[in-house]
């Protein structure tokens, strides 16, 4: 027994030493800092990595000097690759923030601090106009949109960033070294505004372990599905990947579906829909697209739209219609495509001359052209009637929610390396929010 205890003690000490020193070098310096919004305007979450254990996770912050102090937690993440590379993931929640106030902060420990960053606490209530950038499928290589997003974020153009799946290409590649470098790349965005996410197919390795461990989303232990409120918008992030990676379990599909129904019912309570009239859902794989490939969205009965084959269980389109989801953002296809309001393959325009004024179904936008090593996904030669605009330019989407009735959406092309160009520009105007069947009846 004494020998066994001694052996266990030595093993633990070796693990500790390994964390403190990688290849004989101590890596205490914080890196890969990124913010996320914990669904509370008086709080902001910071997540970062070190490659040696620092024994503490601390952020110091303030409006003019770093005179506030928050202590968080750290966890050991071991990548599933053959090298079993490990790192410490640190999570701290900065509290007692004044909504709308700018703060300066740095994070780390007495073994090393990050550089100083700034952020603006999310404004309180719903009577203000939040601004977002959305995109999917941005890799470590060929991240064409990244310089433009860095510039626009740091000059204060956005209140949050939404990455609609597929990161780094891939975060687990080369024993997660590609993921580390990608997180360093987006620090220049994500350390300044909340970086909100959803899972894509390129995150699936080792049951999405890099994705689950590297991010910290609200009301979720694994970042796979969650919701939050910013201004007049109720955002819902889902995992479309549950439908395609059944090796990780079938139960994840009905679990998410039941949660989504409950969340949508809550968002549609009269007092909630009045306060936050816009419901915006995002997930990685679209249910409609006109690309020239064999992806799910090209099929008449896509799994995401109508549910699992034959039985058509857990389809999402009926939920979008029944609970009045105004906007659905997707990615996966390396292109941009805006649809007319659509439900069950039928175009549901507000009117022939103003299709996006009081639309009778959800508006779908696919924004998967931020730039990655897989380049573009070309479109088919024929353009469906339900497609309003499409482009293969690299770029990202701007979403400005002006008030309870008006939303402004622009697609930005970055094919010109010196200038961001607006190639699509439209408004959604809705004076009546709620289930679409009721809206159509009222008209």
Coordinates of C-alpha atoms in Angstrom, one line a residue:
X1 CA 0.0 0.0 0.0
X2 CA 2.8 2.4 0.9
X3 CA 4.5 1.6 -2.5
X4 CA 1.1 2.3 -4.3
X5 CA 0.6 5.6 -2.5
X6 CA 4.2 6.7 -3.3
X7 CA 3.7 5.7 -7.0
X8 CA 0.4 7.8 -7.1
X9 CA 2.1 10.8 -5.5
X10 CA 5.0 10.6 -8.0
X11 CA 2.5 10.4 -10.9
X12 CA 0.6 13.4 -9.7
X13 CA 3.8 15.4 -9.3
X14 CA 4.9 14.5 -12.8
X15 CA 1.6 15.7 -14.2
X16 CA 1.9 19.0 -12.3
X17 CA 5.5 19.5 -13.5
X18 CA 4.4 18.7 -17.1
X19 CA 1.7 21.5 -16.8
X20 CA 4.1 23.9 -15.3
X21 CA 6.7 23.4 -18.0
X22 CA 6.2 22.3 -21.5
X23 CA 9.4 21.0 -23.1
X24 CA 11.2 22.5 -20.1
X25 CA 9.8 26.0 -20.7
X26 CA 7.2 27.7 -18.5
X27 CA 4.3 29.1 -20.5
X28 CA 2.5 31.4 -18.0
X29 CA 1.6 34.2 -20.3
X30 CA -2.1 34.5 -21.1
X31 CA -3.1 34.2 -24.8
X32 CA -6.2 33.7 -26.9
X33 CA -8.3 36.1 -24.9
X34 CA -11.9 36.4 -26.0
X35 CA -15.1 37.8 -24.5
X36 CA -18.6 36.4 -24.4
X37 CA -21.8 37.8 -23.2
X38 CA -23.3 36.0 -20.2
X39 CA -26.8 37.4 -20.8
X40 CA -26.5 40.0 -18.1
X41 CA -25.5 43.6 -19.0
X42 CA -23.7 44.0 -15.6
X43 CA -21.3 41.1 -16.5
X44 CA -18.8 40.1 -19.1
X45 CA -17.1 36.7 -19.4
X46 CA -13.4 36.4 -20.4
X47 CA -11.8 33.1 -21.5
X48 CA -8.1 32.6 -22.2
X49 CA -5.4 29.9 -22.3
X50 CA -2.0 29.3 -20.8
X51 CA 0.2 26.3 -21.5
X52 CA 1.4 26.1 -17.9
X53 CA -0.7 26.1 -14.8
X54 CA -0.7 29.5 -13.1
X55 CA -2.6 28.4 -10.0
X56 CA -5.0 31.3 -10.4
X57 CA -7.3 33.0 -12.9
X58 CA -7.7 36.8 -12.4
X59 CA -9.0 39.8 -14.3
X60 CA -8.4 43.4 -13.3
X61 CA -10.6 46.0 -14.8
X62 CA -12.0 49.5 -14.5
X63 CA -13.3 52.6 -16.3
X64 CA -10.1 54.6 -15.9
X65 CA -7.8 52.4 -13.9
X66 CA -7.7 48.7 -13.2
X67 CA -9.2 48.9 -9.7
X68 CA -11.7 46.1 -9.8
X69 CA -10.8 42.5 -9.4
X70 CA -12.5 39.2 -10.4
X71 CA -11.3 35.7 -9.8
X72 CA -12.5 32.7 -11.9
X73 CA -11.9 29.1 -12.5
X74 CA -9.4 27.1 -14.7
X75 CA -9.8 23.7 -16.2
X76 CA -7.3 21.3 -17.9
X77 CA -8.1 20.7 -21.6
X78 CA -6.3 17.7 -23.2
X79 CA -6.7 17.5 -27.0
X80 CA -7.6 14.1 -28.4
X81 CA -4.8 14.0 -31.0
X82 CA -1.8 11.6 -30.8
X83 CA 0.3 14.1 -28.9
X84 CA -2.4 14.7 -26.2
X85 CA -1.4 18.3 -26.0
X86 CA -2.7 20.1 -22.9
X87 CA -3.5 23.6 -21.9
X88 CA -5.2 25.4 -19.1
X89 CA -8.5 27.2 -20.0
X90 CA -9.2 30.1 -17.7
X91 CA -12.7 31.6 -17.2
X92 CA -13.5 34.8 -15.3
X93 CA -16.7 36.8 -15.1
X94 CA -16.2 40.5 -14.6
X95 CA -19.2 41.8 -12.5
X96 CA -20.9 45.0 -11.3
X97 CA -20.5 46.6 -14.7
X98 CA -22.3 49.8 -15.6
X99 CA -24.3 49.0 -18.8
X100 CA -23.0 51.0 -21.8
X101 CA -19.8 52.0 -20.0
X102 CA -16.4 51.4 -21.5
X103 CA -14.0 49.4 -19.4
X104 CA -10.3 48.6 -19.7
X105 CA -9.0 45.2 -18.5
X106 CA -6.2 42.7 -18.4
X107 CA -6.2 39.1 -17.3
X108 CA -3.7 36.6 -15.9
X109 CA -2.0 36.0 -12.6
X110 CA 1.0 37.0 -10.6
X111 CA 3.0 34.9 -13.0
X112 CA 2.1 37.0 -16.0
X113 CA -0.6 39.4 -17.3
X114 CA -2.0 39.9 -20.8
X115 CA -1.8 43.3 -22.6
X116 CA -4.6 45.7 -21.7
X117 CA -7.8 45.6 -23.8
X118 CA -11.1 47.5 -23.7
X119 CA -14.8 46.7 -24.1
X120 CA -18.1 48.4 -23.7
X121 CA -20.6 46.7 -21.4
X122 CA -23.8 45.8 -23.2
X123 CA -26.5 48.4 -22.8
X124 CA -29.5 47.6 -20.6
X125 CA -33.0 47.1 -21.8
X126 CA -34.4 46.8 -25.3
X127 CA -34.7 50.5 -26.4
X128 CA -31.4 50.8 -28.2
X129 CA -30.0 49.8 -31.6
X130 CA -27.3 47.0 -31.4
X131 CA -25.0 46.3 -34.3
X132 CA -23.5 42.9 -35.2
X133 CA -21.2 41.3 -37.7
X134 CA -22.0 37.7 -38.7
X135 CA -20.1 35.1 -40.7
X136 CA -19.2 31.5 -40.8
X137 CA -16.5 29.3 -42.2
X138 CA -13.5 31.4 -41.4
X139 CA -10.2 29.5 -41.2
X140 CA -6.7 30.1 -40.0
X141 CA -5.5 30.3 -43.7
X142 CA -7.2 32.4 -46.3
X143 CA -9.2 34.4 -43.6
X144 CA -10.1 37.1 -46.1
X145 CA -12.5 38.9 -43.9
X146 CA -10.4 39.0 -40.8
X147 CA -8.4 42.3 -41.4
X148 CA -11.7 44.1 -42.1
X149 CA -13.3 42.7 -39.1
X150 CA -10.3 43.6 -36.9
X151 CA -10.4 47.2 -38.1
X152 CA -14.1 47.7 -37.8
X153 CA -14.3 46.0 -34.4
X154 CA -11.5 48.1 -32.9
X155 CA -13.0 51.4 -34.1
X156 CA -16.3 50.5 -32.3
X157 CA -18.6 49.5 -35.2
X158 CA -20.1 46.4 -33.4
X159 CA -21.6 45.4 -30.2
X160 CA -21.0 41.7 -30.7
X161 CA -19.7 39.2 -33.3
X162 CA -21.5 36.0 -34.2
X163 CA -19.5 33.2 -35.8
X164 CA -21.9 30.8 -37.4
X165 CA -19.8 27.6 -37.2
X166 CA -16.6 26.2 -38.8
X167 CA -13.5 27.6 -37.1
X168 CA -9.8 27.5 -38.1
X169 CA -10.1 24.5 -40.5
X170 CA -9.7 22.8 -38.1
X171 CA -9.3 23.5 -34.4
X172 CA -8.1 20.0 -33.8
X173 CA -5.7 19.9 -36.7
X174 CA -2.0 19.3 -36.0
X175 CA -2.7 18.3 -32.5
X176 CA -4.8 21.5 -32.0
X177 CA -2.0 23.8 -32.9
X178 CA -4.2 25.2 -35.7
X179 CA -6.9 25.9 -33.2
X180 CA -4.4 27.7 -30.9
X181 CA -3.2 29.9 -33.8
X182 CA -6.8 30.7 -34.9
X183 CA -7.7 31.8 -31.4
X184 CA -4.7 34.1 -31.4
X185 CA -5.8 35.5 -34.7
X186 CA -9.4 36.4 -33.5
X187 CA -8.1 37.8 -30.2
X188 CA -7.8 41.1 -32.1
X189 CA -11.6 41.0 -32.5
X190 CA -12.8 38.9 -29.6
X191 CA -10.9 40.6 -26.8
X192 CA -12.9 43.8 -27.6
X193 CA -16.5 42.6 -28.2
X194 CA -18.4 39.4 -27.2
X195 CA -17.6 36.6 -29.7
X196 CA -20.7 34.4 -29.8
X197 CA -20.6 31.1 -31.6
X198 CA -22.3 27.9 -32.8
X199 CA -20.8 24.6 -33.8
X200 CA -20.1 23.5 -37.4
X201 CA -19.1 20.3 -39.0
X202 CA -15.4 21.1 -38.9
X203 CA -15.6 21.1 -35.0
X204 CA -16.8 17.5 -34.8
X205 CA -13.5 15.7 -34.0
X206 CA -13.4 14.1 -30.6
X207 CA -17.1 15.0 -30.0
X208 CA -16.5 18.7 -30.6
X209 CA -14.0 18.8 -27.7
X210 CA -12.0 21.8 -29.0
X211 CA -15.1 23.8 -29.6
X212 CA -16.7 22.8 -26.2
X213 CA -13.6 23.6 -24.2
X214 CA -12.4 26.8 -25.9
X215 CA -15.6 28.9 -25.7
X216 CA -17.9 30.0 -22.8
X217 CA -21.5 30.6 -23.9
X218 CA -24.4 31.6 -21.6
X219 CA -26.8 29.1 -20.0
X220 CA -24.8 26.2 -21.4
X221 CA -22.2 23.7 -20.1
X222 CA -21.0 22.7 -23.6
X223 CA -21.9 25.6 -25.9
X224 CA -24.0 23.5 -28.2
X225 CA -27.3 25.3 -27.8
X226 CA -28.3 28.4 -25.8
X227 CA -30.1 31.7 -26.1
X228 CA -29.5 35.3 -24.9
X229 CA -31.0 38.8 -25.3
X230 CA -29.3 41.9 -26.6
X231 CA -31.4 45.0 -27.1
X232 CA -34.7 44.2 -28.8
X233 CA -33.4 40.8 -30.1
X234 CA -33.7 37.3 -28.7
X235 CA -30.9 35.3 -30.1
X236 CA -31.0 31.5 -30.4
X237 CA -27.9 29.4 -31.2
X238 CA -28.4 25.8 -32.1
X239 CA -26.3 22.9 -33.3
X240 CA -27.4 21.5 -36.7
X241 CA -24.5 19.0 -36.3
X242 CA -26.6 16.8 -33.9
X243 CA -28.5 15.6 -37.0
X244 CA -25.3 14.4 -38.8
X245 CA -22.9 13.0 -36.2
X246 CA -25.1 10.4 -34.6
X247 CA -22.0 8.5 -33.5
X248 CA -22.0 10.9 -30.5
X249 CA -25.6 9.9 -29.6
X250 CA -29.2 10.2 -30.8
X251 CA -30.6 11.8 -27.7
X252 CA -28.9 15.1 -28.4
X253 CA -31.4 15.7 -31.2
X254 CA -34.7 15.5 -29.1
X255 CA -32.9 17.2 -26.2
X256 CA -32.1 20.2 -28.2
X257 CA -35.5 20.2 -30.0
X258 CA -37.4 20.1 -26.7
X259 CA -35.3 22.9 -25.3
X260 CA -35.9 24.9 -28.5
X261 CA -39.6 24.6 -28.2
X262 CA -39.5 25.7 -24.6
X263 CA -37.2 28.6 -25.4
X264 CA -39.5 29.8 -28.3
X265 CA -42.6 29.5 -26.1
X266 CA -41.0 31.7 -23.5
X267 CA -39.8 34.2 -26.0
X268 CA -43.4 34.4 -27.3
X269 CA -45.0 35.2 -24.0
X270 CA -46.7 38.5 -24.6
X271 CA -44.6 40.5 -22.2
X272 CA -41.4 39.0 -23.7
X273 CA -42.3 39.5 -27.3
X274 CA -43.3 43.1 -26.6
X275 CA -39.9 43.8 -25.0
X276 CA -37.8 41.8 -27.5
X277 CA -39.9 41.5 -30.7
X278 CA -37.1 40.2 -32.9
X279 CA -36.2 36.5 -32.7
X280 CA -33.0 35.6 -34.6
X281 CA -31.9 32.0 -34.8
X282 CA -28.5 30.9 -36.1
X283 CA -27.0 27.5 -36.8
X284 CA -24.4 26.2 -39.2
X285 CA -26.1 24.2 -41.9
X286 CA -28.9 25.9 -43.9
X287 CA -32.2 24.3 -44.8
X288 CA -32.3 26.0 -48.2
X289 CA -29.5 26.8 -50.7
X290 CA -28.8 26.9 -54.4
X291 CA -25.2 25.8 -54.4
X292 CA -23.9 23.2 -56.9
X293 CA -23.1 20.4 -54.5
X294 CA -24.8 17.6 -52.7
X295 CA -25.1 19.2 -49.2
X296 CA -28.3 18.7 -47.2
X297 CA -29.7 22.1 -48.1
X298 CA -29.8 21.2 -51.8
X299 CA -32.2 18.4 -51.1
X300 CA -36.0 18.8 -51.4
X301 CA -36.5 17.4 -47.9
X302 CA -33.4 18.6 -46.1
X303 CA -32.9 17.0 -42.7
X304 CA -32.6 20.4 -41.0
X305 CA -35.9 21.6 -42.6
X306 CA -38.2 18.6 -42.3
X307 CA -36.4 16.3 -39.8
X308 CA -34.9 12.9 -39.8
X309 CA -35.5 10.7 -42.9
X310 CA -38.8 8.7 -43.4
X311 CA -40.4 9.7 -40.0
X312 CA -39.5 13.4 -40.4
X313 CA -38.9 13.9 -36.7
X314 CA -37.5 17.0 -35.2
X315 CA -37.6 19.2 -38.3
X316 CA -36.9 22.9 -37.6
X317 CA -38.8 24.8 -40.2
X318 CA -42.2 24.3 -38.6
X319 CA -40.9 25.7 -35.3
X320 CA -39.6 28.8 -37.1
X321 CA -43.0 29.4 -38.7
X322 CA -45.1 28.5 -35.6
X323 CA -43.2 30.7 -33.3
X324 CA -42.5 33.6 -35.6
X325 CA -38.7 33.4 -35.9
X326 CA -38.0 36.6 -38.0
X327 CA -34.5 35.9 -39.2
X328 CA -32.4 32.7 -39.6
X329 CA -28.7 32.9 -40.3
X330 CA -26.7 30.0 -41.6
X331 CA -23.3 29.2 -43.1
X332 CA -21.6 26.0 -44.3
X333 CA -21.9 26.9 -48.0
X334 CA -18.9 29.1 -48.8
X335 CA -21.0 31.8 -50.4
X336 CA -23.7 34.4 -49.5
X337 CA -27.4 33.9 -50.3
X338 CA -30.4 35.9 -49.3
X339 CA -33.8 34.3 -49.6
X340 CA -37.3 35.8 -49.9
X341 CA -39.5 35.0 -46.9
X342 CA -40.1 31.3 -47.3
X343 CA -42.0 28.4 -45.6
X344 CA -42.4 24.9 -46.9
X345 CA -40.8 25.8 -50.2
X346 CA -43.4 28.5 -50.7
X347 CA -42.4 32.2 -51.1
X348 CA -44.3 34.2 -48.4
X349 CA -43.6 37.9 -49.3
X350 CA -45.2 40.7 -47.4
X351 CA -46.3 42.0 -50.8
X352 CA -45.1 41.8 -54.4
X353 CA -43.6 45.3 -54.2
X354 CA -42.2 45.1 -50.6
X355 CA -41.4 41.5 -49.9
X356 CA -39.6 42.2 -46.6
X357 CA -42.3 44.5 -45.2
X358 CA -44.4 42.4 -42.8
X359 CA -43.1 39.1 -44.2
X360 CA -45.3 36.1 -43.8
X361 CA -42.4 33.7 -43.0
X362 CA -38.8 33.6 -41.8
X363 CA -36.1 35.3 -43.8
X364 CA -33.1 33.1 -44.4
X365 CA -29.5 34.4 -44.9
X366 CA -26.5 32.1 -45.6
X367 CA -23.2 33.9 -44.8
X368 CA -20.4 31.3 -45.1
X369 CA -17.9 33.3 -47.1
X370 CA -15.6 34.7 -44.5
X371 CA -12.7 32.8 -46.1
X372 CA -11.0 29.5 -45.5
X373 CA -8.7 27.1 -47.2
X374 CA -11.6 25.4 -49.1
X375 CA -12.3 28.6 -51.1
X376 CA -15.8 29.0 -52.6
X377 CA -18.8 26.8 -53.1
X378 CA -20.2 27.7 -56.6
X379 CA -23.9 28.1 -57.3
X380 CA -25.9 26.0 -59.7
X381 CA -26.7 27.5 -63.1
X382 CA -30.4 28.0 -62.4
X383 CA -31.4 30.5 -59.7
X384 CA -34.5 29.4 -57.7
X385 CA -37.4 31.8 -57.5
X386 CA -37.0 31.9 -53.7
X387 CA -33.4 33.3 -54.0
X388 CA -33.4 37.1 -54.0
X389 CA -29.6 37.6 -54.2
X390 CA -26.5 35.5 -54.1
X391 CA -22.7 36.0 -54.4
X392 CA -19.5 34.1 -54.2
X393 CA -17.4 37.0 -53.0
X394 CA -15.6 36.6 -49.8
X395 CA -17.2 38.7 -47.1
X396 CA -19.4 39.0 -44.0
X397 CA -22.8 40.3 -43.0
X398 CA -23.7 43.4 -41.0
X399 CA -26.9 43.3 -38.9
X400 CA -28.2 46.6 -37.5
X401 CA -31.3 46.3 -35.3
X402 CA -32.6 49.9 -35.3
X403 CA -35.8 49.4 -33.3
X404 CA -38.7 47.1 -32.7
X405 CA -39.9 47.4 -36.3
X406 CA -36.8 47.9 -38.5
X407 CA -33.7 45.8 -39.2
X408 CA -31.0 46.7 -41.7
X409 CA -28.8 43.9 -43.2
X410 CA -25.8 44.4 -45.5
X411 CA -23.5 41.9 -47.1
X412 CA -19.9 43.2 -47.3
X413 CA -17.5 42.0 -50.1
X414 CA -13.8 41.9 -49.2
X415 CA -12.6 40.8 -52.7
X416 CA -11.1 44.2 -53.0
X417 CA -8.2 44.0 -50.5
X418 CA -8.2 47.7 -49.8
X419 CA -11.9 48.4 -49.5
X420 CA -15.0 46.8 -48.0
X421 CA -17.8 47.1 -50.5
X422 CA -21.5 46.7 -49.8
X423 CA -22.9 44.3 -52.4
X424 CA -26.3 43.6 -50.8
X425 CA -28.5 45.9 -48.8
X426 CA -32.0 45.4 -47.5
X427 CA -34.4 46.1 -44.7
X428 CA -36.9 43.9 -42.9
X429 CA -39.8 45.9 -41.6
X430 CA -42.2 44.2 -39.3
X431 CA -45.0 46.0 -37.4
X432 CA -46.5 42.8 -36.1
X433 CA -44.3 40.2 -34.4
X434 CA -45.4 36.7 -33.3
X435 CA -46.4 33.4 -34.9
X436 CA -46.6 33.8 -38.7
X437 CA -50.0 32.2 -38.9
X438 CA -51.4 34.9 -36.6
X439 CA -49.7 37.6 -38.6
X440 CA -51.1 36.4 -41.8
X441 CA -54.6 36.2 -40.3
X442 CA -54.4 39.7 -38.9
X443 CA -53.7 41.0 -42.4

